[in-house]
mmCIF file of C-alpha atoms in Angstrom:
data_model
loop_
_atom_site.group_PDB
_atom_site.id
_atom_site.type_symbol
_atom_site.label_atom_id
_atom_site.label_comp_id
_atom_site.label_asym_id
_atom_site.label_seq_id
_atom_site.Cartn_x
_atom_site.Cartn_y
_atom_site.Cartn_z
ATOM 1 C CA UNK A 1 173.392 124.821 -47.102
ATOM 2 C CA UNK A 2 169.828 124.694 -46.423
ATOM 3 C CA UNK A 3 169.928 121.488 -44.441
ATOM 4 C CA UNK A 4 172.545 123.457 -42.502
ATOM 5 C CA UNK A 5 170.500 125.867 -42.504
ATOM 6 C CA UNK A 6 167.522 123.969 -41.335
ATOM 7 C CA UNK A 7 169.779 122.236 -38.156
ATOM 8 C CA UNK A 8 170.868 125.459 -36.959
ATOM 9 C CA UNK A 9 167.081 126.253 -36.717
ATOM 10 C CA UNK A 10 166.136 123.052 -34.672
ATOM 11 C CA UNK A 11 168.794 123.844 -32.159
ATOM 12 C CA UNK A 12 167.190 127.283 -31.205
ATOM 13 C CA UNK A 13 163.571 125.167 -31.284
ATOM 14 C CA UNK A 14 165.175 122.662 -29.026
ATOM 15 C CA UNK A 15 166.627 125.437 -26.721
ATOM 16 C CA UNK A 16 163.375 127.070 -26.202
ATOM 17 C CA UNK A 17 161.955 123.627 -25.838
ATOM 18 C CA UNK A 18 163.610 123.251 -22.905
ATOM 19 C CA UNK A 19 162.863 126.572 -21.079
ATOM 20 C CA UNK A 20 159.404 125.851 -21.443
ATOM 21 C CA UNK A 21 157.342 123.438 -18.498
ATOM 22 C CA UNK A 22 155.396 120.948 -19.670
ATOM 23 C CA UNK A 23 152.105 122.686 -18.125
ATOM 24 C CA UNK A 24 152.816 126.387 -17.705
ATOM 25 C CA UNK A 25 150.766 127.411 -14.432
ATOM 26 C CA UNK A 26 148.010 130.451 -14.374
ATOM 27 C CA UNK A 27 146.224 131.676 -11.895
ATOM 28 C CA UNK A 28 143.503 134.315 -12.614
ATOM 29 C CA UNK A 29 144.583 135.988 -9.157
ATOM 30 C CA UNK A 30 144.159 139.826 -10.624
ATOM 31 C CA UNK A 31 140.428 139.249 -12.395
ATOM 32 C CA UNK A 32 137.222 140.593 -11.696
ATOM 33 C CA UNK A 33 133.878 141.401 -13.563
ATOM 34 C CA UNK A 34 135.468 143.791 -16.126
ATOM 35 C CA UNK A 35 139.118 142.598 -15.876
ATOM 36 C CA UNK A 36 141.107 139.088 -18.059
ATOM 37 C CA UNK A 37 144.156 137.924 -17.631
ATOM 38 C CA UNK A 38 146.420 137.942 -21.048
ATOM 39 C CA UNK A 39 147.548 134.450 -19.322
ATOM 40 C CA UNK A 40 144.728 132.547 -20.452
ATOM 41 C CA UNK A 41 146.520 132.165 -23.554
ATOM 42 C CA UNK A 42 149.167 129.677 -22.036
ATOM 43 C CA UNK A 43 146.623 127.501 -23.612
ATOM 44 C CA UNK A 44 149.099 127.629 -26.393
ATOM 45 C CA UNK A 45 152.187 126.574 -24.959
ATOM 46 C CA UNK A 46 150.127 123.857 -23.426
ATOM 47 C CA UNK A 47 148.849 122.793 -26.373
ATOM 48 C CA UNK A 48 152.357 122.999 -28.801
ATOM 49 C CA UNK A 49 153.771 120.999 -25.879
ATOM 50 C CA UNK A 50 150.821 117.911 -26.593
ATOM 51 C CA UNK A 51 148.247 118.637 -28.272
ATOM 52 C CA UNK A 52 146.624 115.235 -28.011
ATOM 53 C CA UNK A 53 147.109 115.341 -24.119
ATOM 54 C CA UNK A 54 143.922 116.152 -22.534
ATOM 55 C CA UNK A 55 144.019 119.878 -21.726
ATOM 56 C CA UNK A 56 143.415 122.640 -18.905
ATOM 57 C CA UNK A 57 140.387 123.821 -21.048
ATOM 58 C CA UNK A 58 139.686 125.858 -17.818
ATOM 59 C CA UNK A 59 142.121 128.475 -18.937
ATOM 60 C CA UNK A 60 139.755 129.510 -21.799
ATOM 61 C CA UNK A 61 136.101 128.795 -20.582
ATOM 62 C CA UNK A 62 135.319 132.135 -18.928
ATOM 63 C CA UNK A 63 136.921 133.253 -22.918
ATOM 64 C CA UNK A 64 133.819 131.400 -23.965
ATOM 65 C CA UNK A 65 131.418 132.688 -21.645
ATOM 66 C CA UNK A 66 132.534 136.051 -22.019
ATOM 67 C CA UNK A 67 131.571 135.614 -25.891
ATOM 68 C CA UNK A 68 128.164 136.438 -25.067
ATOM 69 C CA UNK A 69 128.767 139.017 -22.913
ATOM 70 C CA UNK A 70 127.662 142.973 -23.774
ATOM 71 C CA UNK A 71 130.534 143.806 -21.925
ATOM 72 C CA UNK A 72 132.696 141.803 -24.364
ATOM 73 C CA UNK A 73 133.972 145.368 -26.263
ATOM 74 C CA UNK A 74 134.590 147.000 -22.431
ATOM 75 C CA UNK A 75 136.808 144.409 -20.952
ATOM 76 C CA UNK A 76 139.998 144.811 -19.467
ATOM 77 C CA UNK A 77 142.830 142.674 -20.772
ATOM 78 C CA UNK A 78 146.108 142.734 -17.976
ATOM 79 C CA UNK A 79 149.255 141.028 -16.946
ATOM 80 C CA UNK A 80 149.767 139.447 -13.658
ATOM 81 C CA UNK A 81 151.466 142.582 -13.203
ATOM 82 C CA UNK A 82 148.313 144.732 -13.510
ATOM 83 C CA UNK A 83 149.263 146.101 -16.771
ATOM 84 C CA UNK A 84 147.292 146.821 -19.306
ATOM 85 C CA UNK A 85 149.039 147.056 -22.966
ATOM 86 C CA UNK A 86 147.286 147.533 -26.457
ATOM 87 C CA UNK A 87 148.643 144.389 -27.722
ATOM 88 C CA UNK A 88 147.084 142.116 -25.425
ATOM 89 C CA UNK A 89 143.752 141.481 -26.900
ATOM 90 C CA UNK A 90 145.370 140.698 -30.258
ATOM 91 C CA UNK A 91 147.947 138.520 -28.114
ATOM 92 C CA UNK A 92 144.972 136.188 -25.895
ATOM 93 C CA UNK A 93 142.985 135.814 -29.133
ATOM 94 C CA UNK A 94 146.077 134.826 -31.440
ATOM 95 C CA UNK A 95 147.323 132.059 -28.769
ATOM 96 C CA UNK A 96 143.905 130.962 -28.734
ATOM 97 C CA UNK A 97 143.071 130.518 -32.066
ATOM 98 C CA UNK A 98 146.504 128.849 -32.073
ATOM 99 C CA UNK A 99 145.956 125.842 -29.478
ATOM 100 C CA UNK A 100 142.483 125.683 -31.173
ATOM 101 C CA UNK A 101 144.600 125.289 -34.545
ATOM 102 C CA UNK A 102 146.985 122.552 -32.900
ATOM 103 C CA UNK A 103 144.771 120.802 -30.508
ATOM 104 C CA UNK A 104 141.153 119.981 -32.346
ATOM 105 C CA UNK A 105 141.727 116.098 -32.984
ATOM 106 C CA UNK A 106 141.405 115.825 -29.209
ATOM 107 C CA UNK A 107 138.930 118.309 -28.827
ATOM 108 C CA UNK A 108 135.503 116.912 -27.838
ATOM 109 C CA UNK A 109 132.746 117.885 -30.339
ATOM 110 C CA UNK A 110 130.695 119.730 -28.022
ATOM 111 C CA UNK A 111 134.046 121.707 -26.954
ATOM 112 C CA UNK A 112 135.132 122.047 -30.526
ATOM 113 C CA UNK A 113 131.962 123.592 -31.154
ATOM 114 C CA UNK A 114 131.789 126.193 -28.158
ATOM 115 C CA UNK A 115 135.469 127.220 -29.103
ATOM 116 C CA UNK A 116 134.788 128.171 -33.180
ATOM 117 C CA UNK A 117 131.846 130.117 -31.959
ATOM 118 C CA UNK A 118 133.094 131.840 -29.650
ATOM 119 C CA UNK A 119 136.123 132.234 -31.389
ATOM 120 C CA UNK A 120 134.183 133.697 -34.745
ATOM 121 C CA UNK A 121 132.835 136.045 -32.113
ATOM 122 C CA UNK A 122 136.113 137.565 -30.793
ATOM 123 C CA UNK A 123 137.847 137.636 -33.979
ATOM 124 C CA UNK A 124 134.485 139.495 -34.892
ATOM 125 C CA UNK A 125 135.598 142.595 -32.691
ATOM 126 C CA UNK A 126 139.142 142.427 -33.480
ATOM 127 C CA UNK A 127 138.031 142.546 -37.047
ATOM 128 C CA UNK A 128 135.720 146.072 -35.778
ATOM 129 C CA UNK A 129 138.410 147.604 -33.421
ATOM 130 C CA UNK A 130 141.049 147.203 -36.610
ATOM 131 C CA UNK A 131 138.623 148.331 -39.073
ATOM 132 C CA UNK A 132 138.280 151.814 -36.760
ATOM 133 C CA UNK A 133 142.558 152.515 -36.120
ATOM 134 C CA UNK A 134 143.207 155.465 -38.570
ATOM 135 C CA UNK A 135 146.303 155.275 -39.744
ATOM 136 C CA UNK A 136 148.235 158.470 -41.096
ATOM 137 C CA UNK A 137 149.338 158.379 -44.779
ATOM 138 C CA UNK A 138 152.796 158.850 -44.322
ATOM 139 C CA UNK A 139 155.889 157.357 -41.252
ATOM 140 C CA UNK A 140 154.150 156.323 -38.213
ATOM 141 C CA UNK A 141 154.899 158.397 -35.060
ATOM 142 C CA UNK A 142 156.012 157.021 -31.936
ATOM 143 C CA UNK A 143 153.262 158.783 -29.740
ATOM 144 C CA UNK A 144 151.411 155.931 -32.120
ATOM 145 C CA UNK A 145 153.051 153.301 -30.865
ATOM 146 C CA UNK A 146 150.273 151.411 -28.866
ATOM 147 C CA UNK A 147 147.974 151.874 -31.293
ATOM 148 C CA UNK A 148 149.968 150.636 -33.973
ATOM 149 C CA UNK A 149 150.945 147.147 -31.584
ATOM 150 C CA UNK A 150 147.114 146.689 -31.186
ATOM 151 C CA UNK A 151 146.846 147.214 -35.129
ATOM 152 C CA UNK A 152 150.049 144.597 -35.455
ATOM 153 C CA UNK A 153 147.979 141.720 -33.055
ATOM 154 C CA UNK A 154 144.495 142.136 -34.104
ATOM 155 C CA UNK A 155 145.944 141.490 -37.638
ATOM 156 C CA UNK A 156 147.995 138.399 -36.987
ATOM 157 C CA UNK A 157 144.863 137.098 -34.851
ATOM 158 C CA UNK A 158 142.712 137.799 -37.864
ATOM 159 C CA UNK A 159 145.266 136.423 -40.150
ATOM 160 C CA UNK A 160 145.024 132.654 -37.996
ATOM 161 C CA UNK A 161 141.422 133.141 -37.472
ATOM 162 C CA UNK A 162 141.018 133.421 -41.342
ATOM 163 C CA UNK A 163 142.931 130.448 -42.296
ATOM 164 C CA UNK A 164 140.720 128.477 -39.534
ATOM 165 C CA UNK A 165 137.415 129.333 -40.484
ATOM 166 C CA UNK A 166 138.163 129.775 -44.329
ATOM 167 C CA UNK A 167 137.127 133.533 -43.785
ATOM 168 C CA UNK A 168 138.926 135.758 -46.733
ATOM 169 C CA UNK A 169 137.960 138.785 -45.487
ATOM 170 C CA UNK A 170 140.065 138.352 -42.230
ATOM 171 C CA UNK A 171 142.967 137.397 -44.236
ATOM 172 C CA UNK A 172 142.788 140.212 -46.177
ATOM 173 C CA UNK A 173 142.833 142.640 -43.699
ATOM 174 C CA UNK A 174 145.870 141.141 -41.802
ATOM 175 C CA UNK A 175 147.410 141.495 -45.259
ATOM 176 C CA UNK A 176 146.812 144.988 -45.595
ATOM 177 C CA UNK A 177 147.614 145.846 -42.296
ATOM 178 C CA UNK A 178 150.839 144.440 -42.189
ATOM 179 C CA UNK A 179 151.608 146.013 -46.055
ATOM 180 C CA UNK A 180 150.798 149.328 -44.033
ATOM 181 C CA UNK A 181 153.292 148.705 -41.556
ATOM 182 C CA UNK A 182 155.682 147.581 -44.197
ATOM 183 C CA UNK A 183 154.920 150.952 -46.197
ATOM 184 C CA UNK A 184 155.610 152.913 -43.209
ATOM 185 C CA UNK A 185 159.114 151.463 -42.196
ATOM 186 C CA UNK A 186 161.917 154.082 -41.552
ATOM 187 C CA UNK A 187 164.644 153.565 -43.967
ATOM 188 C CA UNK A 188 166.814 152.522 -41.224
ATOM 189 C CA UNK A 189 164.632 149.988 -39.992
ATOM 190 C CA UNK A 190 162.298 150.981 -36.941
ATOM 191 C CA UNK A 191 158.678 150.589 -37.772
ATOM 192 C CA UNK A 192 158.050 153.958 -35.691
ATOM 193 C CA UNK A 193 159.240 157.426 -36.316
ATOM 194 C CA UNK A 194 160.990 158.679 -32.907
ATOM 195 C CA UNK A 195 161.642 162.141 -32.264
ATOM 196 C CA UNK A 196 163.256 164.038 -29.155
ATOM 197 C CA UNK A 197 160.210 163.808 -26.858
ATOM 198 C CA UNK A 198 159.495 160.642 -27.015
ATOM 199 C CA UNK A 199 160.769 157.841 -24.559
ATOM 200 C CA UNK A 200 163.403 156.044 -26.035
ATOM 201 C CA UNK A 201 162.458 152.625 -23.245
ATOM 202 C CA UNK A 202 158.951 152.882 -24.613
ATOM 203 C CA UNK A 203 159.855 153.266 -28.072
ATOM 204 C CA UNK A 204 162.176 149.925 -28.006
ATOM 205 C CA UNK A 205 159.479 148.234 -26.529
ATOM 206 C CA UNK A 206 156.810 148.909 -29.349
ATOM 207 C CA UNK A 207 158.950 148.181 -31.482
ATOM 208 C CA UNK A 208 159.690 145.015 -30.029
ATOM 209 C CA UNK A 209 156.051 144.195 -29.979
ATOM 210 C CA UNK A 210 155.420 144.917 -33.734
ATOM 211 C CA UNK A 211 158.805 143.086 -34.733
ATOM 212 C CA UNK A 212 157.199 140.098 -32.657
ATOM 213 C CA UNK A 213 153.767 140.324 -35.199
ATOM 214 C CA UNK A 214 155.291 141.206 -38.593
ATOM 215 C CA UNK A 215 158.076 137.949 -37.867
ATOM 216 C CA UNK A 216 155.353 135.650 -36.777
ATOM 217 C CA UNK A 217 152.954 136.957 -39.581
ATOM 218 C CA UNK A 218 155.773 136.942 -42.627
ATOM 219 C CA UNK A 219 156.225 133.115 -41.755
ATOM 220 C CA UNK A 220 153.272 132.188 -41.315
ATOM 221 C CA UNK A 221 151.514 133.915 -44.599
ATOM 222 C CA UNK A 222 154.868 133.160 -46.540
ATOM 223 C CA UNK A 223 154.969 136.841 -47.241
ATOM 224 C CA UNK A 224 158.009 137.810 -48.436
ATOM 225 C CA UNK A 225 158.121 141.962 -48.706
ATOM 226 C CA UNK A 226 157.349 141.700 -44.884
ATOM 227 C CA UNK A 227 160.323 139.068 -44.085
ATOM 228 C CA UNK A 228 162.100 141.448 -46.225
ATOM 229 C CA UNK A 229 161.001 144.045 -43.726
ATOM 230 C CA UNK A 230 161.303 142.183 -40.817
ATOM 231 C CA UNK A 231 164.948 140.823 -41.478
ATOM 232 C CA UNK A 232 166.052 145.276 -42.015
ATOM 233 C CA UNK A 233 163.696 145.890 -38.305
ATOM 234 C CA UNK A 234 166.085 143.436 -36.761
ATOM 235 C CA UNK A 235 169.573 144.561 -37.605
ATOM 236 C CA UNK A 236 168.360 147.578 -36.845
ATOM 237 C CA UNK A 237 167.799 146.766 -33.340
ATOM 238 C CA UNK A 238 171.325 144.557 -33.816
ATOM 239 C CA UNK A 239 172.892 147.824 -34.010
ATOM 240 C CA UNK A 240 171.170 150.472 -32.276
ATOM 241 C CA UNK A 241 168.642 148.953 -29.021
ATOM 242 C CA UNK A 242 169.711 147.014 -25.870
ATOM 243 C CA UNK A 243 166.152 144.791 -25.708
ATOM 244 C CA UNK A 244 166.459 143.926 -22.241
ATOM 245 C CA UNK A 245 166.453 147.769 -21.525
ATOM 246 C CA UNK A 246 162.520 147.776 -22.906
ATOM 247 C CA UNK A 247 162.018 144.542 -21.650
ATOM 248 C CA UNK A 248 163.066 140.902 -20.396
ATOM 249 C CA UNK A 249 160.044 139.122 -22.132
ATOM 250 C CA UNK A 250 161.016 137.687 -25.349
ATOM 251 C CA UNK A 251 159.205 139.802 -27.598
ATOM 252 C CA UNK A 252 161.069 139.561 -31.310
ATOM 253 C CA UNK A 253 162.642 136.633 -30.520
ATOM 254 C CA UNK A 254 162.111 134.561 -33.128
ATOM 255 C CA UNK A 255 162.454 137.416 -35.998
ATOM 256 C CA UNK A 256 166.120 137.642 -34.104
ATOM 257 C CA UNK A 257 166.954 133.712 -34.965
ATOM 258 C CA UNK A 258 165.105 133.977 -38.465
ATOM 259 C CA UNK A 259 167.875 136.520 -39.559
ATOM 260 C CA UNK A 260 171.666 134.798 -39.213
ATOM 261 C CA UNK A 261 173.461 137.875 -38.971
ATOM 262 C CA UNK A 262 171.298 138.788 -35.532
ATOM 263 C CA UNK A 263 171.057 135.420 -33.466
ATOM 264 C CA UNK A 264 173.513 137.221 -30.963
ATOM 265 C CA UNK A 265 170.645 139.383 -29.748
ATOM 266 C CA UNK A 266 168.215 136.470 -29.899
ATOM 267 C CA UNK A 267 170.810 134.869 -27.439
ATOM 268 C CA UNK A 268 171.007 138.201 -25.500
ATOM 269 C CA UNK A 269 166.744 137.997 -24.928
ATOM 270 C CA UNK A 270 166.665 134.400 -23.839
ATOM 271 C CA UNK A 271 169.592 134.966 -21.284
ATOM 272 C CA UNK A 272 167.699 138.512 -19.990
ATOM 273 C CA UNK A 273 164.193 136.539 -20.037
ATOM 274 C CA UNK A 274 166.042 133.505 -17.848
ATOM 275 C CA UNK A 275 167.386 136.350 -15.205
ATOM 276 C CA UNK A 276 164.922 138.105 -15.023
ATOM 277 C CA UNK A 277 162.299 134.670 -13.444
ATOM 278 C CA UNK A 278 164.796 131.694 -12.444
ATOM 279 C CA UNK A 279 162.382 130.144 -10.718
ATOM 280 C CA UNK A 280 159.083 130.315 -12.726
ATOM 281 C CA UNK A 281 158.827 132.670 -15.460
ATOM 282 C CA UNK A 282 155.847 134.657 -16.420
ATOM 283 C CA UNK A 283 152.697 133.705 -18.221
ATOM 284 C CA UNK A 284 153.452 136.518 -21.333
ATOM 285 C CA UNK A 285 157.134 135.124 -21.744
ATOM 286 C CA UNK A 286 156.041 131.158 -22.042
ATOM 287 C CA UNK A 287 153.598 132.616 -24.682
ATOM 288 C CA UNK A 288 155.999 134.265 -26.559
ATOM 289 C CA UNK A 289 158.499 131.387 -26.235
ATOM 290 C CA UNK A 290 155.725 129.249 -27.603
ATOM 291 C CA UNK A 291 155.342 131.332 -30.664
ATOM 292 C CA UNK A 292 158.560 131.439 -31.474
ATOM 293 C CA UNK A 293 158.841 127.722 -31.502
ATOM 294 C CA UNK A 294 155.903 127.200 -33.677
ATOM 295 C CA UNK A 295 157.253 129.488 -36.191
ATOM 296 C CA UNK A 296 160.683 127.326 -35.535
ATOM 297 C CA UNK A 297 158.964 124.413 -36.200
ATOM 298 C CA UNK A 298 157.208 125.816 -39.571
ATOM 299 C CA UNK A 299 160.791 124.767 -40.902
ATOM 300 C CA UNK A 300 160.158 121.294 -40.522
ATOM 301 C CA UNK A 301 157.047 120.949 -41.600
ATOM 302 C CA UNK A 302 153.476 123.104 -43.087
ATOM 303 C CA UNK A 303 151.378 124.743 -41.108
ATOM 304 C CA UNK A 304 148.495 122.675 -39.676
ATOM 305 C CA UNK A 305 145.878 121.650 -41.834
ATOM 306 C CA UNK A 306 142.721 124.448 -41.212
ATOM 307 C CA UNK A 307 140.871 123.412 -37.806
ATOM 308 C CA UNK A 308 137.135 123.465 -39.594
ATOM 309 C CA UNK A 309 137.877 121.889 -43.055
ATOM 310 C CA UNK A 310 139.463 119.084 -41.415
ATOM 311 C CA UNK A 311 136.662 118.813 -38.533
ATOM 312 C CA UNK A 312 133.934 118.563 -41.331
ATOM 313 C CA UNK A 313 135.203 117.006 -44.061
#
């Protein structure tokens, strides 16, 4: 069973393999002083793809530079749509610390060096813009939805960043964070508490977003309470949301394959994603095809040995 199990698994992983270019393209077309572009992180596709290839280390060196910055707090993370969501810092710095993760054998040591720093630096403010999110006692309302998807990112990030640099602190907060959201959980399965007034497009679409986190996070930490509440988020959504309605990136994707009884819907988001850019999809959707292979992948094998234990020992 679990070798069926584990086959089943590798077929989504080899699916999503192939809607994913072996260099995924950015261009920083909608940056200025004060303004990113989430697709730097396509570092992270590149990097699952081959991480021993050498690399478009471009993508992240303004990242690096900005490190320094006093404008660091200030800037303005956005799509090449233009928009600007709450997740997005959480999202760059995760895929980040991720290629860093996979790719620093073929990192130079002067460029392995520039990346932990600067990397310690932004986790640093994730770590200070988490620390200051209030969260109420009780369900968490709707209205609180972005600030509950920035809570959701800057916790995974955190979570990676604390495994990399051997910092318990980080990992500890991701793990609270993530028991918060856990705590909160409706009893039907949405992380967020809707009521008449609010948007029900807007509402799918958080929801979506912290599905995405608490998947990627339960896998990755082996915690089981939050696979437990992932798996009752997602046939939730099996019965009740249309995802392609909130959105045709793959957010939640690969909490949708994790969970047997809801691989139709997982189907449903690839085919909507597909549509909706035939020709070259977006920057945001090879990300989050990217993390849902990795998690695929965590099947096969363990996670990758910590970046800085295995660079200095």
């Amino acid at each position: 069973m679990a070798n069926a199990v584990r086959e089943q698994l590798r077929g989504y992983a080899q699916l999503i393999e192939s809607r994913m270019p072996s260099s995924p393209p950015f261009s920083p077309e909608l940056e200025d002083a004060g303004t990113i572009q989430v697709e730097r992180g396509t570092i992270y596709p590149l990097c699952l793809q081959n991480p021993a290839a050498p690399m478009d280390v471009d993508r992240v060196e303004r990242l690096i530079e900005l490190a320094s910055s006093e404008r660091l707090a200030s800037l303005r993370i956005v799509d090449c749509a233009g928009h600007q969501r709450s997740a997005y810092r959480g999202l760059l710095v995760y895929c980040w610390l991720q290629a860093y993760r996979l790719a620093y054998e073929s990192l130079a040591r002067a460029q392995f060096g520039r990346w932990e720093e600067a990397l310690r630096t932004w986790s640093d403010l994730l770590e200070a813009e988490l620390t200051q999110i209030d969260w109420p006692a009780g369900p968490l309302p709707a209205i609180r939805g972005d600030d509950a998807s920035e809570a959701a990112w800057a916790a995974l990030a955190l979570h990676v960043a604390g495994k990399a640099f051997i910092r318990d602190a980080w990992i500890d907060l991701a793990s609270d964070t993530f028991g918060r959201l856990a705590r909160a959980q409706q009893p039907q399965g949405p992380f967020l508490l809707s009521g008449a007034s609010d948007s029900p497009d807007a509402g799918a679409f958080h929801e979506l977003v912290l599905l995405h986190a608490a998947a990627s996070y339960a896998v990755q930490a082996e915690d089981r309470t939050i696979a437990a509440a992932v798996a009752r988020a997602t046939e939730y959504h099996q019965r009740e949301t249309q995802p392609d309605h909130a959105t045709a990136q793959p957010w939640a994707l690969f909490a949708f394959i994790w969970n047997a009884q809801t691989r139709p819907l997982a189907e449903q988001i690839l085919h909507a994603s597909e549509v909706q850019h035939p020709e070259a999809q977006d920057g945001v959707t090879f990300m989050l095809l990217a993390d849902a292979l990795y998690c695929l992948r965590l099947f096969d094998c363990p996670p990758e040995t910590d970046a800085s234990r295995a660079r200095h020992e």
